[in-house]
mmCIF file of C-alpha atoms and ligand atoms in Angstrom:
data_model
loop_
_atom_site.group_PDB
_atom_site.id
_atom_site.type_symbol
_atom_site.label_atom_id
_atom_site.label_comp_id
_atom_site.label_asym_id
_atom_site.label_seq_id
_atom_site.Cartn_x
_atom_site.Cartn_y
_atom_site.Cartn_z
ATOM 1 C CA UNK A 1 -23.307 5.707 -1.518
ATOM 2 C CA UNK A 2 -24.142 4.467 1.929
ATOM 3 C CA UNK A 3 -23.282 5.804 5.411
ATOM 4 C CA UNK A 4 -20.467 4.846 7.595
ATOM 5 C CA UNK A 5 -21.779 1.622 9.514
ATOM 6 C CA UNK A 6 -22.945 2.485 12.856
ATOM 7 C CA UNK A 7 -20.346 0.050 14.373
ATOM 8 C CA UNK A 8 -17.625 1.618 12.653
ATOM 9 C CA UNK A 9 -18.588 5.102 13.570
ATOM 10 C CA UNK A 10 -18.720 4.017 16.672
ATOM 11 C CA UNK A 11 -15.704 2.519 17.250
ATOM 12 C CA UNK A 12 -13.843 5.953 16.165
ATOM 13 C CA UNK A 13 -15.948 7.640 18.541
ATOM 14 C CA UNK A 14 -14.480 5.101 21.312
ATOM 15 C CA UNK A 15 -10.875 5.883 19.697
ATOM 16 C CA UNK A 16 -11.274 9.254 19.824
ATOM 17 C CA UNK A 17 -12.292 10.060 23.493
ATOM 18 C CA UNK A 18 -10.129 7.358 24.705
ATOM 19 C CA UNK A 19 -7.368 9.335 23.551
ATOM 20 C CA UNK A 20 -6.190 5.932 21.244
ATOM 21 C CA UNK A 21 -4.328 5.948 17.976
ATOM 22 C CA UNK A 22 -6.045 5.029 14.427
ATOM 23 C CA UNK A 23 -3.636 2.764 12.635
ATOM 24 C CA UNK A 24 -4.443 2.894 8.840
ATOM 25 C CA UNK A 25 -2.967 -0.802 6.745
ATOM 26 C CA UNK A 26 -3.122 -0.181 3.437
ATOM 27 C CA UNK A 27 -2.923 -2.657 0.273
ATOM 28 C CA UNK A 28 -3.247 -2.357 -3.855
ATOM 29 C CA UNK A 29 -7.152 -1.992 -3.476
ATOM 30 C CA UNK A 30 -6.018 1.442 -1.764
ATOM 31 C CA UNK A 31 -4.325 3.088 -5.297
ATOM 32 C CA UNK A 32 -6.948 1.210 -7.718
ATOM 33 C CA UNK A 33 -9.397 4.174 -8.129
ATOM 34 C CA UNK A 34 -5.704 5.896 -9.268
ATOM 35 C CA UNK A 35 -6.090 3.678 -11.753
ATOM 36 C CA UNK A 36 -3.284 1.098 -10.749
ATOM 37 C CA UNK A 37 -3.597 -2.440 -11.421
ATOM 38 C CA UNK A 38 -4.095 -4.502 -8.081
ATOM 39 C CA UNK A 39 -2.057 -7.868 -8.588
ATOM 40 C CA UNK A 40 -5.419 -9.572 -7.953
ATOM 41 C CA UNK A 41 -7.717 -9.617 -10.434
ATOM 42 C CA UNK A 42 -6.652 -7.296 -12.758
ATOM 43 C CA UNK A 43 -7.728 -8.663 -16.785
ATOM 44 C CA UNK A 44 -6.904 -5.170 -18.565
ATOM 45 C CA UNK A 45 -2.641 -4.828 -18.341
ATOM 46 C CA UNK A 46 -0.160 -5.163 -21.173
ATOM 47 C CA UNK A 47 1.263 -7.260 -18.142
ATOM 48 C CA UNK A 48 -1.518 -9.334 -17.594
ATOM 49 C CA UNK A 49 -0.033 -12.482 -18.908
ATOM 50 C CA UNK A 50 2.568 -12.054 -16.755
ATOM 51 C CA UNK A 51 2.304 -13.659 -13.145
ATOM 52 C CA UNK A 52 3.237 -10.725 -10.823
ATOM 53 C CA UNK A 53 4.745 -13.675 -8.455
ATOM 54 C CA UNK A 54 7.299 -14.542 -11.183
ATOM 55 C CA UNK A 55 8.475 -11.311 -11.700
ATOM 56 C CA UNK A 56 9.050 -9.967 -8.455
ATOM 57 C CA UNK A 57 11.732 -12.013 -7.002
ATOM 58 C CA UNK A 58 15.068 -12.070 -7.113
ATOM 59 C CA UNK A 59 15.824 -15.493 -9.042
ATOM 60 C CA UNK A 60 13.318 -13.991 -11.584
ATOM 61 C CA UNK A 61 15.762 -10.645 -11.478
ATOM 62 C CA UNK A 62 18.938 -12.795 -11.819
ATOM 63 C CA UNK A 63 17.547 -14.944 -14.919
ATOM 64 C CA UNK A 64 16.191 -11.782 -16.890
ATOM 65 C CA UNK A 65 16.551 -8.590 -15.505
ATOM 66 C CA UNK A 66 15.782 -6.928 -18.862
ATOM 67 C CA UNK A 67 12.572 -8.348 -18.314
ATOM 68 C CA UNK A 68 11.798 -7.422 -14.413
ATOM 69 C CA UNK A 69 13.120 -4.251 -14.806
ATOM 70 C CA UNK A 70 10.577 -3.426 -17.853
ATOM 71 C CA UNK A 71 7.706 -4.498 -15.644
ATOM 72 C CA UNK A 72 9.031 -1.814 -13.342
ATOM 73 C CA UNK A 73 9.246 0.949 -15.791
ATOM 74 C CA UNK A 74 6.059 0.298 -16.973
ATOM 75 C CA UNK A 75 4.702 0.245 -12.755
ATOM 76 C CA UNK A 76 6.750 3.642 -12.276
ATOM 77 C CA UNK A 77 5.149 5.264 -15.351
ATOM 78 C CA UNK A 78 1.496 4.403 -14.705
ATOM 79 C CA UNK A 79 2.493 5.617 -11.071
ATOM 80 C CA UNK A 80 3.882 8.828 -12.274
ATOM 81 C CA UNK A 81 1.005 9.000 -14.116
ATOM 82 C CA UNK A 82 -1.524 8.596 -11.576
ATOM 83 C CA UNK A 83 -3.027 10.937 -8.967
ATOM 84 C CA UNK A 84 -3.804 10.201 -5.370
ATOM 85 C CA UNK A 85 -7.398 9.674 -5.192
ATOM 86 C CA UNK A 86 -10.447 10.753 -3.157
ATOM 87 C CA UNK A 87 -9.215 7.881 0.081
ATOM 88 C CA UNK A 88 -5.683 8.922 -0.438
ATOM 89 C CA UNK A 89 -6.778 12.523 0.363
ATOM 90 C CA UNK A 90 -9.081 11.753 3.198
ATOM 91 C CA UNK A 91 -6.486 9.929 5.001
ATOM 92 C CA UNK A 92 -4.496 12.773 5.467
ATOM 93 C CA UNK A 93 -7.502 14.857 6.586
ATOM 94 C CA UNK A 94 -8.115 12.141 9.065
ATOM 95 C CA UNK A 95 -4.976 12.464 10.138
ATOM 96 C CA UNK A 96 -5.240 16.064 11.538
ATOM 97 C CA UNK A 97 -8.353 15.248 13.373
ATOM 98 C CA UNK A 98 -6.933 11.612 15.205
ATOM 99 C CA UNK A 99 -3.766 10.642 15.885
ATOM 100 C CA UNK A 100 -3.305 8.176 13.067
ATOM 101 C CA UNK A 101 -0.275 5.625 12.260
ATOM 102 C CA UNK A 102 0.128 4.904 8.259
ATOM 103 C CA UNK A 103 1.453 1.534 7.736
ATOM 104 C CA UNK A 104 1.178 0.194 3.250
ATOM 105 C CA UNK A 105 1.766 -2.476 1.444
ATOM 106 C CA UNK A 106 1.675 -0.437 -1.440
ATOM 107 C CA UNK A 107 5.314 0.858 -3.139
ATOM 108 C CA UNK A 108 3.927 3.771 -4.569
ATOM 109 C CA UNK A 109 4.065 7.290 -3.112
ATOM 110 C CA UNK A 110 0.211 8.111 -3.293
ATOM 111 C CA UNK A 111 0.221 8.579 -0.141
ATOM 112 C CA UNK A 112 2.800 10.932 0.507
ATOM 113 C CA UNK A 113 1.890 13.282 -2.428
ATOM 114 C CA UNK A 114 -1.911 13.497 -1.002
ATOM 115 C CA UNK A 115 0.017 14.722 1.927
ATOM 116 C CA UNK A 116 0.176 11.836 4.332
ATOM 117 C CA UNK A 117 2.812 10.830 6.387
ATOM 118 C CA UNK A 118 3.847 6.911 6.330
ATOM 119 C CA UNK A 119 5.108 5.379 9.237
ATOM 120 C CA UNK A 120 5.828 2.320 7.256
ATOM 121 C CA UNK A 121 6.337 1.189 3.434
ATOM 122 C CA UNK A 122 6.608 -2.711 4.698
ATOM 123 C CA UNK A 123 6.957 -3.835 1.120
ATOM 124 C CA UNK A 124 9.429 -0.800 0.574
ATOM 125 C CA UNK A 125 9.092 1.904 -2.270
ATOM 126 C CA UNK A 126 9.579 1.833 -6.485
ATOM 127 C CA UNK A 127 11.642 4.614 -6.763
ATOM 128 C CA UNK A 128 14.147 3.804 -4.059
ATOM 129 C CA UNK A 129 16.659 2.365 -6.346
ATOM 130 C CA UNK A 130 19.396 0.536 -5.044
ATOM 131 C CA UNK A 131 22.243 -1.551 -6.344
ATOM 132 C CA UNK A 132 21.200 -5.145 -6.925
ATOM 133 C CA UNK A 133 24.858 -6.101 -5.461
ATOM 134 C CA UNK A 134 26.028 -3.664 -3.201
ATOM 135 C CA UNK A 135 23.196 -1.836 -2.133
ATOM 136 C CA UNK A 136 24.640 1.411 -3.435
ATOM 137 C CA UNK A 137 21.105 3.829 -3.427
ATOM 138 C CA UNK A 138 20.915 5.015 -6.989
ATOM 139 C CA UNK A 139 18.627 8.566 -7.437
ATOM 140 C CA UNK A 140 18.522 9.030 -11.655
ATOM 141 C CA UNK A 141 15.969 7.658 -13.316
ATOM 142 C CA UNK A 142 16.089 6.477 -16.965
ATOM 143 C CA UNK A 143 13.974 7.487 -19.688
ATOM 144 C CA UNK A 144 11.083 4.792 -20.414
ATOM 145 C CA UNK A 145 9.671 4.475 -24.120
ATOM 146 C CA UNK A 146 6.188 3.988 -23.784
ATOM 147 C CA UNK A 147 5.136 0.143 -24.164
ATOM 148 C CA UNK A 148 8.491 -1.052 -24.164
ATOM 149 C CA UNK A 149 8.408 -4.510 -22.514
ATOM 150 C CA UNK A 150 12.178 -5.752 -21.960
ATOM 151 C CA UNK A 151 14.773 -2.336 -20.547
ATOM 152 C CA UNK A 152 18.174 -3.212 -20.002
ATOM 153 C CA UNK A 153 19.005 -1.911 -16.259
ATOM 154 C CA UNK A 154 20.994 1.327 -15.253
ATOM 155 C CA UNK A 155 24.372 0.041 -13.748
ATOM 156 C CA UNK A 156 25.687 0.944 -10.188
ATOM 157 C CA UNK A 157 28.480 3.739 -10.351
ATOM 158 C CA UNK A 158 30.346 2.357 -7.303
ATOM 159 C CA UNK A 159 30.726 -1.395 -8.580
ATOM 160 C CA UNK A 160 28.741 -2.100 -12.450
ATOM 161 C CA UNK A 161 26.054 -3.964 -11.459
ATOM 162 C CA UNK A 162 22.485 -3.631 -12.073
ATOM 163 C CA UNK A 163 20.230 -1.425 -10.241
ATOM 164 C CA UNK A 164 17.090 -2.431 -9.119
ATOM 165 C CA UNK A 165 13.691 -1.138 -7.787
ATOM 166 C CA UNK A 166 13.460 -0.649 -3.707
ATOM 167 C CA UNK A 167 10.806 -2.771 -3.168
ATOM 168 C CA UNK A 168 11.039 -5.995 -1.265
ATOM 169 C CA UNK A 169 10.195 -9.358 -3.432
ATOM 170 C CA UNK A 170 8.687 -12.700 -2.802
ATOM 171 C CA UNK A 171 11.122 -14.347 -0.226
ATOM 172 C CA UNK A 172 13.261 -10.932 0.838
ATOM 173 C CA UNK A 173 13.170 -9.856 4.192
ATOM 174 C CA UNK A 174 11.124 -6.483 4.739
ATOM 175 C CA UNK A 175 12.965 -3.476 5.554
ATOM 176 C CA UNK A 176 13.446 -4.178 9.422
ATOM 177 C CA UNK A 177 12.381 -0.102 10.280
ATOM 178 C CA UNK A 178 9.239 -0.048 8.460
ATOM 179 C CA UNK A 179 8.837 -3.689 9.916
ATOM 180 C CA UNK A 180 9.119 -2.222 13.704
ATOM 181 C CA UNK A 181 7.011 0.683 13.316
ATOM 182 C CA UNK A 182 4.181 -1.594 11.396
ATOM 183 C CA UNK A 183 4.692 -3.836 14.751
ATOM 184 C CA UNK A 184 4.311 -0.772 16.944
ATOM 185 C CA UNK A 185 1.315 0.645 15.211
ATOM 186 C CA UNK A 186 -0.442 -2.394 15.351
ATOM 187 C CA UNK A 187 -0.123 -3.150 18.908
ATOM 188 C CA UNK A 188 -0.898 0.284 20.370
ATOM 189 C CA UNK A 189 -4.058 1.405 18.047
ATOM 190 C CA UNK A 190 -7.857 1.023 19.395
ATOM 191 C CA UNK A 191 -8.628 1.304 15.980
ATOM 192 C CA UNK A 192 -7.366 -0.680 12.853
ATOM 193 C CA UNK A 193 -8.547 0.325 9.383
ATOM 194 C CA UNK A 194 -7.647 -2.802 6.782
ATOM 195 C CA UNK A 195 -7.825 -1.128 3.441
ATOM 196 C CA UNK A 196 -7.700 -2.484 -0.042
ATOM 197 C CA UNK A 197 -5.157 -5.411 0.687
ATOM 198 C CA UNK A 198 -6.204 -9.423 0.252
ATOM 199 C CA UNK A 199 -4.685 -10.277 3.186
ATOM 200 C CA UNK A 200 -2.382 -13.236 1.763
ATOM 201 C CA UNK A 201 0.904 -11.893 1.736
ATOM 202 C CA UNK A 202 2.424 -12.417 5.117
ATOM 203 C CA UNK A 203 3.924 -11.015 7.484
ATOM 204 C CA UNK A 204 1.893 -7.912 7.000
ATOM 205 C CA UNK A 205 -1.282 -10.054 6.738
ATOM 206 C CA UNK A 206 -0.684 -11.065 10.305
ATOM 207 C CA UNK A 207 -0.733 -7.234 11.436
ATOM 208 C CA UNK A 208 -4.747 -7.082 11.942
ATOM 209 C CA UNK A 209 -4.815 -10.311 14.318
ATOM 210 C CA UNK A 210 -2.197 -8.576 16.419
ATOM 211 C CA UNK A 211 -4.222 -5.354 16.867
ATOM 212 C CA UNK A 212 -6.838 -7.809 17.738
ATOM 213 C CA UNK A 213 -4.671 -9.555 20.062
ATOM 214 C CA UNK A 214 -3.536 -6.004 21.690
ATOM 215 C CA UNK A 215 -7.397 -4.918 21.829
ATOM 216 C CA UNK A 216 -7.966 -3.119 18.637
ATOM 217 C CA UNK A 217 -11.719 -2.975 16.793
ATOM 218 C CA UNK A 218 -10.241 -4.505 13.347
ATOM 219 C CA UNK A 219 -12.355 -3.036 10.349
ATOM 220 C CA UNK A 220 -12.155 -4.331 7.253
ATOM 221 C CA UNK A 221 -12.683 -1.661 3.972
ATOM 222 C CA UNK A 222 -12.846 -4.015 0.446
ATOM 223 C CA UNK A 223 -15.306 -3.905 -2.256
ATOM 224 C CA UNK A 224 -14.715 -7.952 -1.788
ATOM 225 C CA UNK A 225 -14.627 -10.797 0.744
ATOM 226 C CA UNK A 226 -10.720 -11.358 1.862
ATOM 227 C CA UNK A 227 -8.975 -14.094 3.638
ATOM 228 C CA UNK A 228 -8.677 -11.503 6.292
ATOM 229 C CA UNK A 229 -13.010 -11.031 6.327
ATOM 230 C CA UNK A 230 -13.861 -13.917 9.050
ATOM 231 C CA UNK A 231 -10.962 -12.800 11.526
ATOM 232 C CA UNK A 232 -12.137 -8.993 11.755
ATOM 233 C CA UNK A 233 -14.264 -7.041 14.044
ATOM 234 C CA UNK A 234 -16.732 -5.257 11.290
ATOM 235 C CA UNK A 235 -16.436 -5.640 7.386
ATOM 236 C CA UNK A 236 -17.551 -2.140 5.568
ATOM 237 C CA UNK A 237 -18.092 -3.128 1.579
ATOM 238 C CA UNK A 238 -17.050 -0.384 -0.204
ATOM 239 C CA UNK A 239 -14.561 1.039 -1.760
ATOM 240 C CA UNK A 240 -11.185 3.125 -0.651
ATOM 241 C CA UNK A 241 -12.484 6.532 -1.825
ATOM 242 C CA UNK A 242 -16.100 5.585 -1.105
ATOM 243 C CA UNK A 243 -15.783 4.625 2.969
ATOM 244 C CA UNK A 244 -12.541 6.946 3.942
ATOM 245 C CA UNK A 245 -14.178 9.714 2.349
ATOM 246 C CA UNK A 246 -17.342 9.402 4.602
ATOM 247 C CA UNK A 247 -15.213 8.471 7.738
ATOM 248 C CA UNK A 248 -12.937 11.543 7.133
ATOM 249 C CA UNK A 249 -15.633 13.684 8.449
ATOM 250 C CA UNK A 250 -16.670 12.253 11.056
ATOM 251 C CA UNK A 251 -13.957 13.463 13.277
ATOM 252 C CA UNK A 252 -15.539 16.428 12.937
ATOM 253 C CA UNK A 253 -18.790 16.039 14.044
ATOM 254 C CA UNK A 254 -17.839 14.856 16.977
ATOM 255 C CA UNK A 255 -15.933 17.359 17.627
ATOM 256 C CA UNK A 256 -18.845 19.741 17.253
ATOM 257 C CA UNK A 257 -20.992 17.235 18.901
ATOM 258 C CA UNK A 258 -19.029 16.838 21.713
ATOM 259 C CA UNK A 259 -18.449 20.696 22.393
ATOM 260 C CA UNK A 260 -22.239 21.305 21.920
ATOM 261 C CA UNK A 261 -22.883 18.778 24.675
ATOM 262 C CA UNK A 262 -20.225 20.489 27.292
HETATM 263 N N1 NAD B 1 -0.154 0.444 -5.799
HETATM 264 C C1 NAD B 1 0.813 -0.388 -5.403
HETATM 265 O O1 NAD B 1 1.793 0.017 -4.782
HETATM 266 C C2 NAD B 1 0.669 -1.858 -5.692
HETATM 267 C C3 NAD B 1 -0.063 -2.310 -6.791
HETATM 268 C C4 NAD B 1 -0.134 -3.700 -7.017
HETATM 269 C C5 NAD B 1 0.500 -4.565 -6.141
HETATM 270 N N2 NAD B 1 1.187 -4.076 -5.086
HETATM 271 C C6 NAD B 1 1.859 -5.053 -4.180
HETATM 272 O O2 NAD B 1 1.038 -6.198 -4.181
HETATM 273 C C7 NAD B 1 1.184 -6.973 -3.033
HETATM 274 C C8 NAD B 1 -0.195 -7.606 -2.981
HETATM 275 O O3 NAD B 1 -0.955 -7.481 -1.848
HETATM 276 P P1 NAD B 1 -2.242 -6.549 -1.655
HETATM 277 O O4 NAD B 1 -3.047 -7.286 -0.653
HETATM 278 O O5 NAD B 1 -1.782 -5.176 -1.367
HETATM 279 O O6 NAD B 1 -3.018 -6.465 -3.048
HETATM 280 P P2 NAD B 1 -3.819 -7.537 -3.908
HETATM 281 O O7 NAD B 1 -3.609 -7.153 -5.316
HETATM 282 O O8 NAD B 1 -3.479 -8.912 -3.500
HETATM 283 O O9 NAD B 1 -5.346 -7.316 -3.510
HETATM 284 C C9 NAD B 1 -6.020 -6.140 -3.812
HETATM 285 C C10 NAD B 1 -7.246 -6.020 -2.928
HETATM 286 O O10 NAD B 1 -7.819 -4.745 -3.159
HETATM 287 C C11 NAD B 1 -9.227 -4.883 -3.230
HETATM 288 N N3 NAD B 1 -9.737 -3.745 -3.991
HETATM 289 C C12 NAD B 1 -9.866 -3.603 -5.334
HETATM 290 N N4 NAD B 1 -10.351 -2.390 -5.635
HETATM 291 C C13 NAD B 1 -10.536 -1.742 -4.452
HETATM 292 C C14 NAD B 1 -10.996 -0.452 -4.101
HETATM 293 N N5 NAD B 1 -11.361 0.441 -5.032
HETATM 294 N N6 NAD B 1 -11.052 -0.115 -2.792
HETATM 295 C C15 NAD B 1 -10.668 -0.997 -1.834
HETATM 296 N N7 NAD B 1 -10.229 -2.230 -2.113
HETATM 297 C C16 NAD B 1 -10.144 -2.602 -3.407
HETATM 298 C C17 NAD B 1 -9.453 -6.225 -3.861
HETATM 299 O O11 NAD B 1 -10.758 -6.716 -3.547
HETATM 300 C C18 NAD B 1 -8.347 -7.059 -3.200
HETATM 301 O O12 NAD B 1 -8.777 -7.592 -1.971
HETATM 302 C C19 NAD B 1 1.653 -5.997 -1.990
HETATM 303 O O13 NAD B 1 2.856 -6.430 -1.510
HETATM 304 C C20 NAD B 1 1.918 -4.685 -2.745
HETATM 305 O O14 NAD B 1 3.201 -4.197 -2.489
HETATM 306 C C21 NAD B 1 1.289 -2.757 -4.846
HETATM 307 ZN ZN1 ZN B 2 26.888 -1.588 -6.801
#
């Protein structure tokens, strides 16, 4: 495993004796060491014949919700499943060491239940049902049979219609508070960490050129070259778990560094 690039340590050094904020922008790359399928080149799903971009909008919803609401399920289990991993849990340690903003892309909860905070969910949450036509929020969950490809939706209790996952789809507006605070974030970090996403779903693509455009360092954390790789500051090629685990402990020795030197 390599070292945290010198640039990149040193632009958290900067961060943290300026006093400036860390704002953390995660993507699918972020939960794939949990063992969930990025939408990107992922070979291995029951799903895989499936084109996520079909399935997750609302025309695709209206014409066969049977259909959209089984490739939910089946997302829900596997994230039920899963465990936050290694980067999941170093964020959070991060985050008592530097004042850090959380902004995802990712709907699952990984975050939360390695004990993070999230300032933002831009492309909302799975399991924050909601009533397709009146927006009713919907807690129960039903019971998924293992490999089941088409489940008929739970209906609302206020008006019959189907309920739906809380996530925002292809062509939806994103929720306009986790939109704000994602906006916010951005433009008051020194420090932007670009984890796991591909950068080509917009507008949250656009968030590391405007901590660029604010003064952020923009660093870039992906196993792979993005469309977002030319436009940052530093690229780091590794993975989630690999580089947050190394920069989680850094805070530290500064800290110790710092006091030693005073
Ligand atoms: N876990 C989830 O919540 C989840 C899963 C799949 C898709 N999505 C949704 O997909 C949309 C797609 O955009 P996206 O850019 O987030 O994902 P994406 O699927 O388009 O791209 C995934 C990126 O992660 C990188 N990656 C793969 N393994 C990695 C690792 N171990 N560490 C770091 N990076 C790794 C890939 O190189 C790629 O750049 C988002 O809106 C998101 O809501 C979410
Ligand atoms: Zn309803």
């Amino acid at each position: 495993m390599d070292t945290v690039p010198a640039a990149v340590a040193g632009a958290l050094r900067r961060t943290i004796d300026g006093g400036g904020i860390v704002c953390v922008l995660t993507g699918a790359g972020m939960s794939a060491e949990s063992g969930i399928p990025t939408f990107r080149g992922t070979r291995d799903s029951l799903w895989s014949r499936f084109d996520p971009m079909r399935l997750a909008t609302a025309d695709a919803w209206r014409e066969d919700p049977a259909l959209v609401w089984g490739w939910y399920r089946w997302r829900m289990q596997g994230v039920r499943d899963a465990q936050p991993n290694a980067g999941h849990r170093a964020l959070a340690e991060l985050a008592r060491h530097v004042p850090l903003s959380l902004v995802t892309q990712n709907v699952d909860d990984l975050h939360e239940r390695a004990g993070s905070v999230v300032d933002g969910h831009v492309h909302g949450s799975l399991f924050a049902l909601r009533c397709f036509a009146c927006g009713r929020a919907h807690t129960a969950l039903d019971d998924y049979m293992e490999g089941a490809q088409r489940v008929e939706p739970m209906r609302c209790t206020a008006c019959g219609d189907r309920i739906r996952p809380g996530v925002v789809w292809f062509g939806e507006a994103l929720p306009d508070d986790a939109w704000a605070s994602a906006v916010d974030a951005a433009e008051r970090c020194a420090l932007m960490l670009v984890v796991g996403t591909s950068g080509l779903v917009y507008p949250a693509a656009g968030l590391p050129a405007l901590a660029r455009r604010h003064g952020a360092t923009v660093v870039e954390i992906n196993p792979e070259p993005t469309a977002l790789s030319a436009e940052v500051d530093h690229v780091w090629r590794a993975t989630a778990a690999e580089a947050l685990q190394q920069l989680s402990v850094l805070p530290r020795s500064i800290d110790r560094h710092s006091s030693a030197g005073r």
